[in-house]
PDB file of C-alpha atoms and ligand atoms in Angstrom:
ATOM      1  CA  MET A  22      20.368 155.784  27.453  1.00 96.00           C
ATOM      2  CA  THR A  23      16.605 155.752  27.506  1.00 98.00           C
ATOM      3  CA  VAL A  24      14.313 155.951  24.510  1.00 98.00           C
ATOM      4  CA  THR A  25      10.781 156.996  25.324  1.00 98.00           C
ATOM      5  CA  VAL A  26       7.957 156.708  22.839  1.00 98.00           C
ATOM      6  CA  CYS A  27       4.650 158.481  23.295  1.00 98.00           C
ATOM      7  CA  VAL A  28       1.788 156.020  23.253  1.00 97.00           C
ATOM      8  CA  GLY A  29      -0.952 158.583  23.810  1.00 98.00           C
ATOM      9  CA  SER A  30      -3.956 158.172  21.531  1.00 97.00           C
ATOM     10  CA  SER A  31      -2.861 160.611  18.820  1.00 97.00           C
ATOM     11  CA  CYS A  32       0.609 159.083  18.466  1.00 98.00           C
ATOM     12  CA  HIS A  33      -0.851 155.608  18.815  1.00 97.00           C
ATOM     13  CA  ILE A  34      -3.079 156.192  15.790  1.00 97.00           C
ATOM     14  CA  LYS A  35      -0.050 157.339  13.800  1.00 97.00           C
ATOM     15  CA  GLY A  36       1.798 154.119  14.624  1.00 97.00           C
ATOM     16  CA  SER A  37       3.725 154.559  17.854  1.00 97.00           C
ATOM     17  CA  ARG A  38       3.048 150.972  18.867  1.00 96.00           C
ATOM     18  CA  GLN A  39       4.715 149.839  15.681  1.00 97.00           C
ATOM     19  CA  ILE A  40       7.670 152.100  16.422  1.00 98.00           C
ATOM     20  CA  ILE A  41       8.175 150.404  19.765  1.00 98.00           C
ATOM     21  CA  VAL A  42       8.011 146.968  18.163  1.00 98.00           C
ATOM     22  CA  ARG A  43      10.554 147.938  15.493  1.00 98.00           C
ATOM     23  CA  PHE A  44      12.885 149.685  17.957  1.00 98.00           C
ATOM     24  CA  ASN A  45      12.778 146.589  20.117  1.00 97.00           C
ATOM     25  CA  GLU A  46      13.706 144.352  17.194  1.00 98.00           C
ATOM     26  CA  LEU A  47      16.552 146.639  16.211  1.00 97.00           C
ATOM     27  CA  LEU A  48      17.928 146.713  19.749  1.00 97.00           C
ATOM     28  CA  LYS A  49      17.853 142.925  19.911  1.00 97.00           C
ATOM     29  CA  GLU A  50      19.468 142.643  16.489  1.00 96.00           C
ATOM     30  CA  HIS A  51      22.346 144.771  17.732  1.00 95.00           C
ATOM     31  CA  GLY A  52      22.520 143.224  21.194  1.00 96.00           C
ATOM     32  CA  LEU A  53      21.699 146.546  22.801  1.00 97.00           C
ATOM     33  CA  GLU A  54      18.552 145.623  24.661  1.00 94.00           C
ATOM     34  CA  LYS A  55      20.389 145.762  27.998  1.00 95.00           C
ATOM     35  CA  LYS A  56      22.143 149.017  27.233  1.00 96.00           C
ATOM     36  CA  ILE A  57      19.239 151.018  25.948  1.00 97.00           C
ATOM     37  CA  GLU A  58      16.000 151.177  27.785  1.00 97.00           C
ATOM     38  CA  LEU A  59      12.835 151.442  25.768  1.00 98.00           C
ATOM     39  CA  GLN A  60       9.716 152.762  27.383  1.00 97.00           C
ATOM     40  CA  GLY A  61       6.313 154.155  26.569  1.00 97.00           C
ATOM     41  CA  SER A  62       4.910 157.373  27.936  1.00 97.00           C
ATOM     42  CA  PHE A  63       1.617 159.165  28.118  1.00 97.00           C
ATOM     43  CA  CYS A  64       0.832 162.064  25.834  1.00 98.00           C
ATOM     44  CA  MET A  65       3.841 164.373  25.484  1.00 98.00           C
ATOM     45  CA  GLU A  66       1.519 167.254  24.603  1.00 97.00           C
ATOM     46  CA  ARG A  67       2.874 167.715  21.128  1.00 96.00           C
ATOM     47  CA  CYS A  68       0.159 165.677  19.405  1.00 97.00           C
ATOM     48  CA  GLY A  69      -0.282 167.891  16.342  1.00 94.00           C
ATOM     49  CA  GLU A  70       3.351 167.615  15.342  1.00 95.00           C
ATOM     50  CA  GLY A  71       3.573 163.954  14.383  1.00 96.00           C
ATOM     51  CA  LEU A  72       4.938 160.896  16.129  1.00 98.00           C
ATOM     52  CA  ASN A  73       6.607 162.021  19.292  1.00 98.00           C
ATOM     53  CA  TRP A  74       9.373 160.288  21.147  1.00 98.00           C
ATOM     54  CA  GLN A  75      12.597 161.166  22.854  1.00 98.00           C
ATOM     55  CA  ILE A  76      16.159 160.048  23.348  1.00 98.00           C
ATOM     56  CA  ASP A  77      16.970 160.770  26.988  1.00 97.00           C
ATOM     57  CA  GLU A  78      15.785 164.377  27.316  1.00 96.00           C
ATOM     58  CA  GLU A  79      15.942 165.228  23.620  1.00 98.00           C
ATOM     59  CA  PRO A  80      12.471 165.559  22.083  1.00 98.00           C
ATOM     60  CA  ILE A  81      12.060 164.090  18.626  1.00 98.00           C
ATOM     61  CA  THR A  82       9.148 164.298  16.236  1.00 98.00           C
ATOM     62  CA  SER A  83       8.886 162.014  13.220  1.00 98.00           C
ATOM     63  CA  SER A  84       6.345 162.268  10.449  1.00 97.00           C
ATOM     64  CA  SER A  85       6.166 158.528   9.852  1.00 97.00           C
ATOM     65  CA  VAL A  86       7.177 155.213  11.368  1.00 98.00           C
ATOM     66  CA  GLU A  87       9.863 154.854   8.682  1.00 98.00           C
ATOM     67  CA  GLU A  88      11.308 158.236   9.493  1.00 98.00           C
ATOM     68  CA  ALA A  89      11.404 157.414  13.190  1.00 98.00           C
ATOM     69  CA  ILE A  90      13.340 154.240  12.423  1.00 98.00           C
ATOM     70  CA  GLU A  91      15.820 156.187  10.297  1.00 98.00           C
ATOM     71  CA  THR A  92      16.381 158.648  13.134  1.00 98.00           C
ATOM     72  CA  PHE A  93      16.735 155.782  15.588  1.00 98.00           C
ATOM     73  CA  ARG A  94      19.398 154.162  13.426  1.00 97.00           C
ATOM     74  CA  GLU A  95      21.239 157.436  13.076  1.00 97.00           C
ATOM     75  CA  LYS A  96      21.084 158.652  16.664  1.00 97.00           C
ATOM     76  CA  VAL A  97      20.822 155.514  18.753  1.00 97.00           C
ATOM     77  CA  LEU A  98      22.277 152.540  16.899  1.00 96.00           C
ATOM     78  CA  LYS A  99      25.096 154.233  15.016  1.00 95.00           C
ATOM     79  CA  PRO A 100      26.875 155.744  18.022  1.00 93.00           C
ATOM     80  CA  GLN A 101      26.653 152.346  19.771  1.00 89.00           C
ATOM     81  CA  THR A 102      28.032 150.326  16.896  1.00 80.00           C
ATOM     82  CA  GLU A 103      31.195 152.222  16.026  1.00 74.00           C
ATOM     83  CA  THR A 104      32.352 149.529  13.632  1.00 60.00           C
ATOM     84  CA  GLY A 105      29.506 150.349  11.291  1.00 51.00           C
ATOM     85  CA  GLU A 106      28.296 146.789  11.147  1.00 52.00           C
ATOM     86  CA  GLY A 107      24.663 145.856  11.015  1.00 48.00           C
ATOM     87  CA  LYS A 108      23.735 148.302   8.313  1.00 47.00           C
TER      88      LYS A 108
HETATM   89  S1  FES B   2      -0.443 161.555  21.946  1.00 54.73           S
HETATM   90 FE1  FES B   2       1.667 161.728  21.587  1.00 54.73          FE
HETATM   91  S2  FES B   2       2.080 163.786  22.020  1.00 54.73           S
HETATM   92 FE2  FES B   2      -0.010 163.583  22.457  1.00 54.73          FE
END
């Protein structure tokens, strides 16, 4: 699984760098840093919509860093940690 975060200028201003830092921490916390690849990308051409990122080919737009982290927990961490630990 690959998580790609837009680090174009518009998303950067909204906090995409912080998203990457937080995602990275969460992956480490759950021992998933080898399983899930985290990468940055250039502008995804959806600047006006919010913070843009994607899980594999699925485009995701979050309105805040917090919301992105919630979505990440829900869609990336949860399916990987079936036992429900690490809440
Ligand atoms: S800067 Fe992120 S979509 Fe354009």
